[in-house]
Coordinates of C-alpha atoms in Angstrom, one line a residue:
M1 CA -47.4 -25.5 -26.0
L2 CA -43.9 -26.0 -27.4
K3 CA -44.1 -26.6 -31.2
R4 CA -42.3 -29.8 -32.2
L5 CA -39.6 -28.7 -34.7
D6 CA -39.3 -31.5 -37.1
F7 CA -35.9 -31.2 -38.8
K8 CA -36.2 -34.6 -40.7
G9 CA -32.5 -35.0 -40.9
S10 CA -31.8 -31.4 -42.0
Y11 CA -31.5 -28.4 -39.7
E12 CA -31.6 -25.9 -42.5
D13 CA -35.2 -24.7 -42.2
I14 CA -34.8 -24.2 -38.4
A15 CA -31.5 -22.4 -38.9
V16 CA -32.9 -20.0 -41.5
K17 CA -35.7 -19.0 -39.2
F18 CA -33.2 -18.8 -36.3
K19 CA -30.9 -16.5 -38.2
T20 CA -33.4 -14.2 -39.8
R21 CA -35.2 -13.0 -36.7
K22 CA -33.3 -9.7 -36.9
E23 CA -35.6 -6.9 -38.1
D24 CA -34.6 -5.8 -41.6
V25 CA -33.2 -2.2 -41.7
S26 CA -35.7 -0.3 -43.8
K27 CA -34.5 2.2 -46.3
Q28 CA -36.2 4.9 -44.3
V29 CA -34.2 4.0 -41.1
N30 CA -31.0 3.8 -43.1
D31 CA -31.6 7.1 -44.8
T32 CA -32.5 8.8 -41.5
V33 CA -29.4 7.5 -39.8
L34 CA -27.2 8.6 -42.7
D35 CA -28.7 12.1 -42.6
I36 CA -28.2 12.4 -38.9
I37 CA -24.5 11.3 -39.2
E38 CA -23.9 13.8 -41.9
D39 CA -25.5 16.6 -39.9
V40 CA -23.4 15.8 -36.8
K41 CA -20.3 15.7 -39.0
T42 CA -21.1 19.1 -40.4
N43 CA -22.7 20.9 -37.5
G44 CA -21.3 19.1 -34.4
D45 CA -22.7 20.2 -31.1
K46 CA -25.5 22.3 -32.7
A47 CA -26.8 19.2 -34.4
L48 CA -26.6 17.2 -31.2
M49 CA -28.6 19.7 -29.3
K50 CA -31.3 19.7 -32.0
Y51 CA -31.7 16.0 -32.0
C52 CA -31.6 15.7 -28.1
R53 CA -34.5 18.2 -28.1
E54 CA -36.4 16.5 -30.9
F55 CA -36.0 12.8 -30.0
D56 CA -35.5 12.8 -26.2
G57 CA -37.1 16.0 -24.9
F58 CA -33.7 17.1 -23.5
K59 CA -33.9 20.8 -24.0
I60 CA -30.2 21.6 -23.9
T61 CA -28.9 25.1 -24.9
D62 CA -25.3 24.8 -23.9
P63 CA -23.1 21.9 -25.1
K64 CA -21.3 21.9 -21.7
N65 CA -24.5 20.4 -20.3
F66 CA -23.8 17.2 -22.3
I67 CA -21.1 16.5 -19.7
T68 CA -22.2 14.7 -16.5
T69 CA -20.5 16.3 -13.5
K70 CA -18.6 14.5 -10.8
Q71 CA -21.3 15.6 -8.3
E72 CA -24.0 14.0 -10.4
I73 CA -22.1 10.7 -10.4
L74 CA -21.7 10.9 -6.6
D75 CA -25.4 11.7 -6.2
G76 CA -26.2 8.6 -8.3
V77 CA -24.1 6.4 -6.1
S78 CA -25.9 7.8 -3.1
V79 CA -29.3 7.2 -4.6
V80 CA -28.7 3.5 -5.3
G81 CA -27.5 2.8 -1.8
T82 CA -24.7 0.7 -0.4
D83 CA -26.3 -2.7 -1.1
F84 CA -26.4 -2.1 -4.8
I85 CA -22.9 -0.8 -4.8
R86 CA -21.9 -4.1 -3.0
I87 CA -23.6 -6.1 -5.8
L88 CA -21.8 -4.1 -8.4
E89 CA -18.4 -4.6 -6.6
R90 CA -19.1 -8.3 -6.5
T91 CA -19.9 -8.4 -10.2
K92 CA -16.7 -6.5 -10.9
D93 CA -14.7 -9.0 -8.9
Q94 CA -16.3 -11.9 -10.8
L95 CA -15.6 -10.3 -14.2
I96 CA -12.0 -9.5 -13.3
D97 CA -11.5 -13.1 -12.1
F98 CA -12.6 -14.4 -15.5
H99 CA -11.3 -11.8 -17.9
Q100 CA -7.8 -11.3 -16.4
H101 CA -6.9 -14.6 -18.0
Q102 CA -7.5 -13.1 -21.5
V103 CA -4.9 -10.4 -21.0
D104 CA -2.3 -11.0 -23.8
K105 CA 1.4 -10.1 -23.5
S106 CA 3.9 -8.6 -25.9
W107 CA 6.7 -10.9 -27.0
S108 CA 10.1 -10.8 -28.6
L109 CA 12.2 -13.4 -30.4
Y110 CA 16.0 -13.0 -30.7
K111 CA 17.9 -15.2 -33.1
E112 CA 21.5 -16.1 -33.1
N113 CA 22.1 -14.3 -36.5
G114 CA 21.0 -11.0 -35.0
V115 CA 17.5 -11.0 -36.3
M116 CA 14.9 -9.7 -33.9
M117 CA 11.1 -10.0 -34.3
G118 CA 8.1 -9.7 -32.1
Q119 CA 4.7 -8.4 -31.4
I120 CA 3.6 -5.5 -29.2
V121 CA 0.2 -5.6 -27.5
R122 CA -1.4 -2.3 -26.7
G123 CA -4.8 -1.3 -25.4
L124 CA -6.9 1.0 -27.6
E125 CA -6.5 4.7 -26.7
N126 CA -10.1 5.8 -26.8
V127 CA -13.3 3.7 -26.5
A128 CA -17.0 4.8 -26.2
L129 CA -19.5 2.6 -24.4
Y130 CA -23.1 3.1 -25.5
V131 CA -25.6 2.5 -22.7
P132 CA -29.3 2.6 -23.4
G133 CA -31.3 5.0 -21.3
G134 CA -35.0 5.7 -20.7
T135 CA -37.2 3.2 -19.0
A136 CA -34.9 0.2 -19.6
T137 CA -31.5 0.7 -18.0
Y138 CA -28.7 -1.8 -18.0
P139 CA -25.9 -1.2 -15.4
S140 CA -24.8 -4.8 -16.3
T141 CA -24.0 -3.5 -19.8
V142 CA -21.6 -1.0 -18.2
M143 CA -19.9 -3.7 -16.2
M144 CA -19.6 -6.2 -19.1
N145 CA -18.0 -3.7 -21.4
A146 CA -15.9 -1.6 -19.0
I147 CA -14.1 -4.4 -17.1
P148 CA -12.4 -6.1 -20.1
A149 CA -11.7 -2.6 -21.6
K150 CA -10.0 -1.6 -18.3
L151 CA -8.0 -4.9 -18.2
A152 CA -6.9 -4.3 -21.8
G153 CA -5.4 -0.9 -20.8
V154 CA -7.8 1.4 -22.6
K155 CA -6.7 4.8 -21.7
N156 CA -9.9 6.9 -22.2
L157 CA -13.2 5.0 -21.7
V158 CA -16.3 7.2 -21.9
I159 CA -20.0 6.5 -21.8
I160 CA -22.7 7.9 -24.1
T161 CA -26.3 7.5 -22.9
P162 CA -29.5 9.3 -23.8
V163 CA -31.5 11.3 -21.1
K164 CA -35.0 12.5 -21.0
G165 CA -36.3 16.0 -20.3
D166 CA -35.0 16.2 -16.8
G167 CA -31.4 15.8 -18.1
K168 CA -30.6 13.1 -15.6
V169 CA -28.6 9.9 -16.2
N170 CA -30.2 6.9 -14.5
P171 CA -28.5 6.5 -11.1
T172 CA -27.8 2.8 -11.7
I173 CA -25.8 3.6 -14.7
L174 CA -23.9 6.3 -12.8
A175 CA -23.2 3.9 -10.0
A176 CA -21.9 1.2 -12.4
A177 CA -19.7 3.8 -14.0
Y178 CA -18.3 4.9 -10.7
V179 CA -17.5 1.3 -9.7
C180 CA -15.7 0.7 -13.0
G181 CA -13.8 4.0 -12.7
I182 CA -15.4 5.8 -15.7
E183 CA -15.5 9.5 -15.1
K184 CA -16.6 10.8 -18.5
I185 CA -20.3 10.3 -19.2
Y186 CA -22.0 12.3 -22.0
K187 CA -25.8 12.8 -22.1
V188 CA -26.4 11.9 -25.7
G189 CA -27.7 8.8 -27.4
G190 CA -29.3 7.5 -30.5
A191 CA -27.7 7.7 -33.9
Q192 CA -26.5 11.2 -33.1
G193 CA -24.5 10.0 -30.1
V194 CA -22.8 7.3 -32.2
A195 CA -22.0 9.9 -34.8
A196 CA -20.6 12.3 -32.2
V197 CA -18.1 9.8 -30.8
A198 CA -17.3 8.5 -34.3
Y199 CA -16.4 11.9 -35.7
G200 CA -16.0 14.1 -32.7
T201 CA -17.5 17.5 -31.9
N202 CA -16.2 20.5 -30.0
T203 CA -17.5 19.0 -26.7
I204 CA -17.3 15.3 -27.4
P205 CA -14.0 13.8 -28.5
H206 CA -13.9 11.1 -31.2
V207 CA -13.0 7.5 -30.3
D208 CA -11.3 4.5 -31.9
K209 CA -14.1 2.0 -31.1
I210 CA -17.8 2.0 -30.1
V211 CA -19.2 -0.9 -28.1
G212 CA -22.6 -1.5 -26.4
P213 CA -26.2 -2.3 -27.4
G214 CA -28.9 0.0 -28.7
N215 CA -32.1 0.2 -30.7
I216 CA -32.3 -0.2 -34.5
Y217 CA -31.1 3.4 -35.1
V218 CA -28.1 2.9 -32.8
A219 CA -27.2 -0.4 -34.4
T220 CA -27.5 1.1 -37.9
A221 CA -25.4 4.1 -37.0
K222 CA -22.7 1.8 -35.6
K223 CA -22.8 -0.2 -38.8
C224 CA -22.6 3.0 -40.9
C225 CA -19.7 4.4 -38.9
Y226 CA -17.7 1.1 -39.1
G227 CA -14.4 1.8 -40.8
V228 CA -14.2 5.3 -39.4
V229 CA -14.2 3.6 -36.0
D230 CA -14.3 0.0 -35.0
I231 CA -17.4 -1.5 -33.4
D232 CA -18.0 -4.6 -31.3
M233 CA -20.7 -6.4 -33.3
V234 CA -24.1 -5.9 -34.9
A235 CA -26.2 -8.0 -32.5
G236 CA -29.6 -9.5 -33.1
P237 CA -32.4 -10.7 -30.8
S238 CA -31.5 -12.9 -27.9
E239 CA -31.6 -16.7 -27.9
I240 CA -31.2 -19.7 -25.8
L241 CA -30.9 -23.4 -26.7
I242 CA -31.1 -26.0 -24.0
V243 CA -29.8 -29.5 -24.5
A244 CA -31.5 -31.8 -21.9
D245 CA -31.7 -35.5 -21.2
E246 CA -34.6 -37.4 -19.7
N247 CA -33.3 -36.6 -16.1
A248 CA -33.5 -32.8 -16.5
N249 CA -35.8 -30.9 -14.2
P250 CA -38.7 -29.6 -16.2
K251 CA -39.2 -26.7 -13.8
Y252 CA -35.7 -25.4 -14.5
V253 CA -36.0 -26.0 -18.2
A254 CA -39.2 -24.0 -18.4
A255 CA -37.9 -21.1 -16.3
D256 CA -34.7 -20.9 -18.4
L257 CA -36.6 -20.9 -21.7
M258 CA -38.7 -18.0 -20.5
S259 CA -35.8 -16.1 -19.1
Q260 CA -34.7 -15.4 -22.7
A261 CA -38.1 -15.3 -24.3
E262 CA -39.0 -12.3 -22.1
H263 CA -36.4 -10.1 -23.8
D264 CA -38.7 -9.4 -26.8
K265 CA -41.0 -11.0 -29.3
L266 CA -38.1 -11.9 -31.6
A267 CA -36.2 -13.8 -28.9
S268 CA -35.7 -17.5 -29.5
A269 CA -36.0 -20.3 -26.9
I270 CA -35.4 -23.9 -28.1
L271 CA -35.3 -27.2 -26.2
V272 CA -33.4 -30.1 -27.7
T273 CA -33.9 -33.3 -25.9
T274 CA -34.0 -37.1 -26.1
S275 CA -37.3 -37.3 -24.1
E276 CA -40.8 -36.6 -25.3
E277 CA -42.0 -37.0 -21.7
L278 CA -39.7 -34.1 -20.7
V279 CA -41.2 -31.9 -23.3
S280 CA -44.7 -32.5 -22.0
K281 CA -43.6 -31.8 -18.4
V282 CA -41.9 -28.6 -19.5
E283 CA -45.1 -27.5 -21.2
E284 CA -47.0 -28.0 -18.0
E285 CA -44.4 -25.9 -16.2
L286 CA -44.5 -23.2 -18.8
D287 CA -48.3 -22.9 -18.4
R288 CA -47.9 -22.7 -14.6
Q289 CA -44.9 -20.3 -14.3
I290 CA -45.8 -17.9 -17.0
E291 CA -48.9 -16.7 -15.1
A292 CA -46.7 -15.1 -12.5
L293 CA -44.5 -13.2 -14.9
P294 CA -45.4 -9.6 -15.9
R295 CA -44.0 -10.0 -19.4
K296 CA -46.0 -13.1 -20.2
E297 CA -47.4 -11.7 -23.4
I298 CA -43.9 -11.2 -24.8
I299 CA -42.9 -14.6 -23.6
Q300 CA -45.8 -16.3 -25.2
S301 CA -45.3 -14.5 -28.5
S302 CA -41.6 -15.4 -28.5
L303 CA -42.3 -19.1 -27.8
D304 CA -45.1 -19.3 -30.3
N305 CA -43.0 -17.7 -33.2
Y306 CA -39.4 -18.6 -32.4
G307 CA -39.5 -21.3 -29.8
G308 CA -40.0 -25.0 -29.9
A309 CA -38.8 -28.5 -29.0
I310 CA -36.6 -30.8 -31.1
I311 CA -36.7 -34.5 -30.2
V312 CA -33.5 -36.4 -31.0
D313 CA -32.4 -40.0 -30.7
D314 CA -29.4 -39.4 -28.5
I315 CA -27.3 -36.6 -26.9
K316 CA -24.7 -36.6 -29.6
E317 CA -27.4 -35.8 -32.1
A318 CA -28.6 -33.0 -29.7
F319 CA -25.2 -31.4 -29.9
D320 CA -25.2 -31.8 -33.7
V321 CA -28.3 -29.7 -33.8
S322 CA -26.8 -27.2 -31.3
N323 CA -23.6 -26.9 -33.3
Y324 CA -25.5 -26.2 -36.5
L325 CA -27.6 -23.5 -34.9
A326 CA -24.7 -22.0 -33.0
P327 CA -26.8 -20.4 -30.3
E328 CA -25.9 -17.3 -28.3
H329 CA -26.6 -19.1 -25.0
L330 CA -26.3 -22.9 -24.6
E331 CA -27.5 -24.6 -21.5
V332 CA -26.5 -28.3 -20.9
L333 CA -28.9 -30.0 -18.5
T334 CA -27.7 -33.6 -18.7
D335 CA -26.0 -36.1 -16.4
N336 CA -22.3 -35.2 -16.2
P337 CA -22.6 -32.0 -18.3
I338 CA -18.9 -31.2 -18.1
N339 CA -18.3 -34.4 -20.0
C340 CA -20.3 -32.9 -22.9
L341 CA -17.8 -30.0 -23.5
P342 CA -15.9 -31.9 -26.2
L343 CA -19.1 -32.2 -28.2
I344 CA -19.7 -28.5 -28.3
K345 CA -18.2 -26.6 -31.2
N346 CA -20.3 -23.5 -31.7
A347 CA -21.9 -21.5 -28.9
G348 CA -21.5 -17.9 -27.6
S349 CA -21.6 -18.9 -23.9
I350 CA -22.1 -22.3 -22.3
F351 CA -23.9 -23.0 -19.0
L352 CA -23.2 -26.4 -17.5
G353 CA -25.6 -28.1 -15.1
E354 CA -28.7 -27.2 -13.1
Y355 CA -27.0 -24.5 -11.0
A356 CA -25.4 -22.4 -13.8
P357 CA -28.6 -20.9 -15.4
E358 CA -28.2 -18.4 -18.1
P359 CA -29.3 -15.4 -16.0
L360 CA -26.3 -16.0 -13.8
G361 CA -24.1 -15.2 -16.8
D362 CA -26.1 -12.1 -17.6
Y363 CA -25.0 -10.6 -14.3
M364 CA -22.5 -12.3 -12.1
S365 CA -20.9 -15.6 -13.3
G366 CA -17.8 -13.7 -14.5
T367 CA -18.3 -14.6 -18.1
N368 CA -19.3 -11.9 -20.6
H369 CA -22.9 -11.4 -21.7
V370 CA -22.1 -9.6 -24.9
L371 CA -22.4 -12.5 -27.3
P372 CA -22.8 -13.4 -31.0
T373 CA -26.4 -14.1 -32.1
G374 CA -28.2 -15.5 -35.1
G375 CA -25.7 -18.4 -35.7
T376 CA -22.7 -16.1 -35.8
A377 CA -21.1 -18.0 -32.9
K378 CA -19.6 -20.1 -35.7
F379 CA -17.1 -17.3 -36.3
Y380 CA -17.6 -14.7 -33.6
S381 CA -16.7 -14.8 -29.9
A382 CA -18.0 -13.3 -26.7
L383 CA -16.7 -9.8 -26.0
G384 CA -13.4 -9.9 -24.1
V385 CA -10.2 -8.2 -23.4
Y386 CA -9.0 -9.1 -26.9
D387 CA -11.6 -6.7 -28.3
F388 CA -9.9 -3.7 -26.8
V389 CA -6.3 -4.3 -27.9
K390 CA -4.4 -4.0 -31.1
Y391 CA -1.3 -5.9 -32.2
S392 CA 1.8 -4.4 -33.9
S393 CA 4.4 -6.7 -35.2
Y394 CA 8.1 -5.7 -35.7
S395 CA 11.3 -7.0 -37.1
Y396 CA 15.0 -6.1 -37.2
Y397 CA 17.4 -7.6 -39.8
P398 CA 21.2 -7.0 -40.0
K399 CA 22.6 -6.3 -43.5
N400 CA 24.4 -9.6 -43.6
V401 CA 21.3 -11.5 -42.9
L402 CA 19.2 -9.5 -45.4
S403 CA 21.9 -10.4 -48.0
T404 CA 20.9 -14.0 -47.7
F405 CA 17.3 -13.2 -48.4
K406 CA 17.6 -10.5 -51.0
D407 CA 17.6 -12.5 -54.2
D408 CA 14.5 -14.5 -53.2
V409 CA 12.7 -11.4 -52.1
M410 CA 13.5 -9.6 -55.3
K411 CA 12.4 -12.6 -57.4
F412 CA 9.2 -12.7 -55.5
A413 CA 8.6 -9.0 -56.1
H414 CA 9.3 -9.3 -59.8
L415 CA 7.0 -12.2 -60.1
E416 CA 4.2 -10.0 -58.7
G417 CA 5.1 -7.2 -61.1
L418 CA 6.2 -4.9 -58.2
D419 CA 9.5 -3.8 -59.5
G420 CA 9.7 -0.9 -56.9
H421 CA 9.6 -3.5 -54.2
A422 CA 12.5 -5.3 -55.7
N423 CA 14.4 -2.1 -56.2
S424 CA 13.9 -1.3 -52.5
I425 CA 15.9 -4.4 -51.6
G426 CA 18.4 -4.1 -54.5
V427 CA 19.6 -0.5 -53.8
R428 CA 20.9 -1.6 -50.4
F429 CA 23.5 -3.8 -52.0
E430 CA 24.6 -1.5 -54.8
E431 CA 28.3 -0.7 -54.8
E432 CA 28.9 2.8 -53.5

């Protein structure tokens, strides 16, 4: 059953629950991560080898073995086979097709008085992509992060990923890296991997930015290292909100709700609709479809705790609810869904119509699946090319033009009590 979420004219209670699904970082986790970071800063590769043995069972004795060889990458490509490589190449093409429009250009402005000003856009020099390892592997994560980074002009893009006792990186990750043109893959993960690329060791160089998902220790380490390096975001559990009218197909609505609910027990799946009848039909479909899904226990827990249905009077009110909650994924299953775009203010990624389901965006629509969660779509955006560039502004002023500004600049500086600033202008016009 889908709980009826009664907002009674206020969405605050729903929003609070929606935003606070992220597990609190316990003091123990935070202290552990800080200790690991300090150890890696102090002892470098020696600390990394210790943690790889302790946490992952990777009994490494030589830091050189952190580095994945070219032959290992080629072997991974061979293992996955040509059809999976074809799928990865198709995904790459789709991502390039979308993200190439985000590429920004440097610009210059030349004025008649000789003043020149502008902005230089440059890709970041060094970026590390964290890719989870173990039983759950996400080659799509490689694609979603690597393609915009490459389009931005990132010079050195590396992967860090944990391995188990056999010391082997999952072949699907190796294949995705190969397709994206990533040649440097380091066999280290967890908080220690984040610390390694944040501060550098003799074997693993430090980077300027760390992107990619991970468990609570990885997320905490990224947060603790922010400022030393940049990070993408601190993401929370996944979520989907579906706005549907009375003509929506309940089979599709149910399937799409469960596609996100299966992520984990903290995932959120909410239906906002004008039709009580649709909710009843969706419930029937949920009962039918869930039986065929291996992760049905997780799905049921997610729906019970963080799912539900909100009945509204009209579609405009449905989007008022959606804009307030600012979901990570927003599906619009209405007549003429494209016409609803002007009503949408806050959403990480928007899926319009019956044949653009959210899982298409997870893999191959071309849009990015690294998205803001927990209502942060009100001020954060999907990962894009713009996350891998920096902007430097510049200006050039001839002396005769500066002379027309000098008095105002000096007065401004004196007003703020910064006499040295004023002096910096004034000395340029002292008689020699």
